[in-house]
Amino acid sequence: MGTKASVAVVSGATSGIGTEIARRLHADGMRVVIAGRSPERGAAVEAELSEGAAFVPVDLTEPGAADALISAAVSRFGSVDVLVNNAAIDHTGMLLDVPVEEIRQTLETNVVAAVQLLQAAGRAMAGSGGGSIINITSRLASAGVAGMAIYSASKGAMEAITRTAAVELAPHGIRVNAVAPGLTRTPLYDHWMATLDDPEQTARDQAAAIPLGRIAEPQDVAAAVSFLASPGAAYITGTSLPVEGGFLAG
């Protein structure tokens, strides 16, 4: 891992944290498959990274999409050595009022599609000597926050799957870990802040609730992914690495 021969597939790589992860792994010397639903944003990331990067448009909730993505990566670059399972949708809503359709949509995207991608990548890695799978979860997998029950449940499911997958896939030389970001400054975060009456006070309140005194930057999350994908993490599997400034320790 971490050599120019390594190939990383990053789902949800056309915006926010996913784009920054793609940038970091590409800078680490990996060839990167940028997976996402937006042709415009995907093409822009591909153009930015240039040589050694390829955009594959995909909606992972579609039947057969996960297998098609991994097949495309192998066809383009010869293997899949790293999977960053990042694609997900947000959800907010008080638990007693959440429509069942929203529950199903969130779990279909954040759990079912993510597991199918893990399966597809795991099968490819098992046939080629191993690899590293990194599931992007959330601090909300370990903390209760009002209005975030369904999203938290989806990320908690992926954290649990990470541990079991690590045990099952270890004999194939596949490591499976999770990175659990806290509140992170992404375009989605900026859009949400712009809707608030007093975004500056909200930002101060958010920072005050975090021991390190600031919210995460996408680069913080990408650095954790880079480490778990690297040879330096060769003896680490089945763990979740929080990137949340000490929020869960507070």
CSV table of C-alpha atoms in Angstrom, one decimal:
chain,number,residue,atom,x,y,z
A,1,MET,CA,0.0,0.0,0.0
A,2,GLY,CA,1.0,3.6,-0.6
A,3,THR,CA,3.1,2.8,-3.6
A,4,LYS,CA,2.5,4.1,-7.1
A,5,ALA,CA,1.1,0.6,-8.0
A,6,SER,CA,-1.7,0.9,-5.5
A,7,VAL,CA,-5.2,1.7,-6.7
A,8,ALA,CA,-7.8,3.3,-4.4
A,9,VAL,CA,-11.6,3.5,-5.1
A,10,VAL,CA,-13.2,6.4,-3.2
A,11,SER,CA,-17.0,6.5,-3.3
A,12,GLY,CA,-18.8,9.8,-2.9
A,13,ALA,CA,-15.6,11.5,-4.1
A,14,THR,CA,-17.2,14.3,-6.1
A,15,SER,CA,-17.6,16.7,-3.1
A,16,GLY,CA,-16.7,17.4,0.5
A,17,ILE,CA,-14.7,14.9,2.5
A,18,GLY,CA,-14.7,12.4,-0.4
A,19,THR,CA,-12.9,14.8,-2.7
A,20,GLU,CA,-10.3,15.7,-0.1
A,21,ILE,CA,-9.7,11.9,0.5
A,22,ALA,CA,-9.2,11.4,-3.3
A,23,ARG,CA,-6.7,14.3,-3.3
A,24,ARG,CA,-4.8,13.0,-0.4
A,25,LEU,CA,-4.5,9.4,-1.7
A,26,HIS,CA,-3.5,10.7,-5.1
A,27,ALA,CA,-0.8,12.8,-3.4
A,28,ASP,CA,0.3,9.7,-1.6
A,29,GLY,CA,1.1,8.1,-5.0
A,30,MET,CA,-2.0,6.0,-5.5
A,31,ARG,CA,-4.0,5.8,-8.6
A,32,VAL,CA,-7.5,6.9,-7.7
A,33,VAL,CA,-11.0,6.0,-9.0
A,34,ILE,CA,-13.3,8.9,-8.2
A,35,ALA,CA,-16.9,7.5,-7.9
A,36,GLY,CA,-20.0,9.7,-7.6
A,37,ARG,CA,-23.3,10.7,-9.1
A,38,SER,CA,-22.4,14.1,-10.5
A,39,PRO,CA,-20.8,14.0,-13.9
A,40,GLU,CA,-19.8,17.7,-13.7
A,41,ARG,CA,-18.2,17.5,-10.3
A,42,GLY,CA,-16.6,14.1,-11.1
A,43,ALA,CA,-15.0,15.4,-14.3
A,44,ALA,CA,-13.7,18.5,-12.4
A,45,VAL,CA,-12.0,16.3,-9.8
A,46,GLU,CA,-10.6,14.0,-12.4
A,47,ALA,CA,-9.2,17.0,-14.3
A,48,GLU,CA,-7.7,18.5,-11.1
A,49,LEU,CA,-5.9,15.2,-10.2
A,50,SER,CA,-5.0,14.5,-13.8
A,51,GLU,CA,-2.8,11.6,-14.5
A,52,GLY,CA,-3.5,8.5,-12.4
A,53,ALA,CA,-7.1,9.5,-11.7
A,54,ALA,CA,-10.4,8.3,-13.3
A,55,PHE,CA,-13.9,9.3,-12.7
A,56,VAL,CA,-16.6,6.6,-12.8
A,57,PRO,CA,-20.2,7.9,-12.6
A,58,VAL,CA,-22.3,5.7,-10.4
A,59,ASP,CA,-25.4,5.6,-8.2
A,60,LEU,CA,-24.6,2.8,-5.8
A,61,THR,CA,-28.2,2.3,-4.9
A,62,GLU,CA,-28.8,0.9,-8.4
A,63,PRO,CA,-28.8,-2.9,-8.8
A,64,GLY,CA,-25.3,-4.2,-9.8
A,65,ALA,CA,-23.7,-0.7,-9.4
A,66,ALA,CA,-21.1,-1.8,-6.8
A,67,ASP,CA,-19.8,-4.7,-8.9
A,68,ALA,CA,-19.8,-2.5,-12.0
A,69,LEU,CA,-17.7,0.2,-10.2
A,70,ILE,CA,-15.1,-2.3,-9.0
A,71,SER,CA,-15.0,-4.0,-12.4
A,72,ALA,CA,-14.4,-0.5,-14.0
A,73,ALA,CA,-11.5,0.2,-11.5
A,74,VAL,CA,-9.9,-3.2,-12.3
A,75,SER,CA,-10.3,-2.7,-16.0
A,76,ARG,CA,-8.8,0.8,-15.8
A,77,PHE,CA,-5.9,0.3,-13.4
A,78,GLY,CA,-5.5,-3.5,-13.0
A,79,SER,CA,-6.5,-3.9,-9.3
A,80,VAL,CA,-8.3,-2.5,-6.3
A,81,ASP,CA,-6.0,-2.2,-3.3
A,82,VAL,CA,-7.9,0.4,-1.2
A,83,LEU,CA,-11.6,1.1,-0.9
A,84,VAL,CA,-12.8,4.2,0.9
A,85,ASN,CA,-16.5,3.6,1.5
A,86,ASN,CA,-17.6,7.2,1.8
A,87,ALA,CA,-20.8,7.7,-0.2
A,88,ALA,CA,-23.7,8.5,2.1
A,89,ILE,CA,-26.7,10.9,2.5
A,90,ASP,CA,-27.5,13.0,5.5
A,91,HIS,CA,-30.8,12.8,7.4
A,92,THR,CA,-32.3,14.9,10.1
A,93,GLY,CA,-35.7,14.6,11.8
A,94,MET,CA,-37.1,13.9,15.2
A,95,LEU,CA,-37.4,10.1,15.6
A,96,LEU,CA,-41.2,9.9,16.3
A,97,ASP,CA,-41.9,11.9,13.2
A,98,VAL,CA,-39.6,10.3,10.6
A,99,PRO,CA,-41.6,8.8,7.7
A,100,VAL,CA,-40.8,5.2,6.9
A,101,GLU,CA,-39.8,6.1,3.4
A,102,GLU,CA,-37.0,8.4,4.7
A,103,ILE,CA,-35.8,5.6,7.0
A,104,ARG,CA,-35.6,3.1,4.1
A,105,GLN,CA,-33.9,5.6,1.8
A,106,THR,CA,-31.2,6.5,4.4
A,107,LEU,CA,-30.5,2.9,5.3
A,108,GLU,CA,-30.6,1.8,1.6
A,109,THR,CA,-27.9,4.4,0.8
A,110,ASN,CA,-25.8,4.4,3.9
A,111,VAL,CA,-25.9,0.7,4.8
A,112,VAL,CA,-27.1,-1.5,2.0
A,113,ALA,CA,-25.2,0.2,-0.8
A,114,ALA,CA,-22.1,0.6,1.4
A,115,VAL,CA,-22.2,-3.1,2.3
A,116,GLN,CA,-22.6,-4.1,-1.3
A,117,LEU,CA,-19.5,-2.0,-2.2
A,118,LEU,CA,-17.5,-3.6,0.6
A,119,GLN,CA,-18.5,-7.0,-0.7
A,120,ALA,CA,-17.5,-6.2,-4.3
A,121,ALA,CA,-14.2,-4.7,-3.3
A,122,GLY,CA,-13.5,-7.5,-0.8
A,123,ARG,CA,-14.1,-10.2,-3.5
A,124,ALA,CA,-11.6,-8.4,-5.8
A,125,MET,CA,-9.0,-8.0,-3.0
A,126,ALA,CA,-9.4,-11.6,-1.9
A,127,GLY,CA,-8.4,-12.7,-5.4
A,128,SER,CA,-5.4,-10.5,-5.6
A,129,GLY,CA,-3.6,-10.8,-2.3
A,130,GLY,CA,-5.5,-8.4,0.0
A,131,GLY,CA,-6.0,-4.8,0.6
A,132,SER,CA,-7.5,-2.1,2.9
A,133,ILE,CA,-11.1,-1.1,3.3
A,134,ILE,CA,-12.0,2.1,5.2
A,135,ASN,CA,-15.6,2.8,6.0
A,136,ILE,CA,-16.4,6.5,6.7
A,137,THR,CA,-18.8,6.5,9.7
A,138,SER,CA,-19.4,9.4,12.1
A,139,ARG,CA,-19.0,10.5,15.7
A,140,LEU,CA,-22.8,10.0,15.8
A,141,ALA,CA,-22.3,6.3,15.7
A,142,SER,CA,-21.2,6.7,19.3
A,143,ALA,CA,-23.1,9.8,20.5
A,144,GLY,CA,-26.8,10.5,20.8
A,145,VAL,CA,-27.9,13.8,19.2
A,146,ALA,CA,-31.5,14.8,18.9
A,147,GLY,CA,-32.8,14.8,15.4
A,148,MET,CA,-30.0,12.5,14.1
A,149,ALA,CA,-31.4,9.1,15.1
A,150,ILE,CA,-31.7,7.5,11.6
A,151,TYR,CA,-28.4,8.9,10.3
A,152,SER,CA,-26.7,7.7,13.5
A,153,ALA,CA,-28.3,4.3,13.2
A,154,SER,CA,-26.9,4.0,9.6
A,155,LYS,CA,-23.4,4.9,10.7
A,156,GLY,CA,-23.6,2.7,13.8
A,157,ALA,CA,-24.5,-0.2,11.5
A,158,MET,CA,-21.4,0.4,9.4
A,159,GLU,CA,-19.2,0.6,12.5
A,160,ALA,CA,-20.5,-2.8,13.6
A,161,ILE,CA,-20.0,-4.2,10.1
A,162,THR,CA,-16.4,-2.9,10.2
A,163,ARG,CA,-15.6,-5.1,13.2
A,164,THR,CA,-17.1,-8.3,11.8
A,165,ALA,CA,-15.7,-7.7,8.3
A,166,ALA,CA,-12.2,-7.3,9.8
A,167,VAL,CA,-12.5,-10.7,11.4
A,168,GLU,CA,-14.0,-12.4,8.3
A,169,LEU,CA,-11.6,-10.9,5.8
A,170,ALA,CA,-8.4,-11.1,7.7
A,171,PRO,CA,-7.5,-14.5,6.3
A,172,HIS,CA,-7.6,-13.0,2.8
A,173,GLY,CA,-5.1,-10.3,3.9
A,174,ILE,CA,-7.8,-7.6,3.9
A,175,ARG,CA,-7.8,-5.0,6.7
A,176,VAL,CA,-11.1,-3.3,7.5
A,177,ASN,CA,-11.2,-0.1,9.6
A,178,ALA,CA,-13.5,2.9,10.1
A,179,VAL,CA,-12.8,6.6,10.3
A,180,ALA,CA,-15.5,8.5,12.4
A,181,PRO,CA,-15.4,12.2,11.6
A,182,GLY,CA,-17.0,14.8,13.8
A,183,LEU,CA,-18.6,18.0,12.5
A,184,THR,CA,-16.6,18.9,9.4
A,185,ARG,CA,-16.4,22.1,7.3
A,186,THR,CA,-17.7,20.9,4.0
A,187,PRO,CA,-19.9,22.7,1.3
A,188,LEU,CA,-22.9,21.0,2.9
A,189,TYR,CA,-21.9,22.5,6.3
A,190,ASP,CA,-21.4,25.9,4.8
A,191,HIS,CA,-24.8,25.8,3.1
A,192,TRP,CA,-26.4,24.8,6.4
A,193,MET,CA,-24.6,27.6,8.3
A,194,ALA,CA,-25.8,30.1,5.7
A,195,THR,CA,-29.4,29.3,6.6
A,196,LEU,CA,-29.0,30.2,10.2
A,197,ASP,CA,-30.0,33.5,11.8
A,198,ASP,CA,-26.6,33.8,13.7
A,199,PRO,CA,-24.1,31.5,12.0
A,200,GLU,CA,-21.1,33.2,13.8
A,201,GLN,CA,-22.6,32.4,17.3
A,202,THR,CA,-23.5,28.9,16.2
A,203,ALA,CA,-19.9,28.4,15.0
A,204,ARG,CA,-18.6,29.6,18.4
A,205,ASP,CA,-21.0,27.3,20.3
A,206,GLN,CA,-19.8,24.3,18.1
A,207,ALA,CA,-16.2,25.1,18.8
A,208,ALA,CA,-16.8,25.4,22.5
A,209,ALA,CA,-18.3,21.9,22.6
A,210,ILE,CA,-15.1,20.4,21.2
A,211,PRO,CA,-12.0,20.1,23.4
A,212,LEU,CA,-9.6,21.1,20.6
A,213,GLY,CA,-11.7,24.2,20.0
A,214,ARG,CA,-12.6,23.9,16.4
A,215,ILE,CA,-14.6,21.7,14.0
A,216,ALA,CA,-12.8,19.4,11.6
A,217,GLU,CA,-11.5,20.3,8.2
A,218,PRO,CA,-11.8,17.7,5.4
A,219,GLN,CA,-8.0,17.4,5.4
A,220,ASP,CA,-8.1,16.1,9.0
A,221,VAL,CA,-10.3,13.2,7.9
A,222,ALA,CA,-8.2,12.6,4.8
A,223,ALA,CA,-5.1,12.3,6.9
A,224,ALA,CA,-6.6,9.6,9.0
A,225,VAL,CA,-7.7,7.7,5.9
A,226,SER,CA,-4.2,8.0,4.4
A,227,PHE,CA,-2.7,6.5,7.5
A,228,LEU,CA,-5.1,3.5,7.6
A,229,ALA,CA,-4.4,2.9,3.9
A,230,SER,CA,-0.7,3.0,4.4
A,231,PRO,CA,1.9,0.3,5.3
A,232,GLY,CA,2.2,2.0,8.7
A,233,ALA,CA,-1.2,0.6,9.6
A,234,ALA,CA,-0.4,-2.9,8.4
A,235,TYR,CA,-1.2,-4.4,11.8
A,236,ILE,CA,-4.4,-2.4,12.4
A,237,THR,CA,-7.8,-3.9,11.6
A,238,GLY,CA,-11.3,-3.8,13.1
A,239,THR,CA,-10.9,-0.4,14.7
A,240,SER,CA,-12.7,2.9,14.4
A,241,LEU,CA,-10.5,6.0,14.4
A,242,PRO,CA,-12.4,9.1,15.7
A,243,VAL,CA,-11.5,12.4,14.1
A,244,GLU,CA,-13.6,14.7,16.2
A,245,GLY,CA,-11.3,16.9,18.3
A,246,GLY,CA,-12.0,15.0,21.5
A,247,PHE,CA,-15.8,15.5,21.4
A,248,LEU,CA,-16.4,11.9,22.5
A,249,ALA,CA,-14.0,12.3,25.4
A,250,GLY,CA,-15.7,15.4,26.8
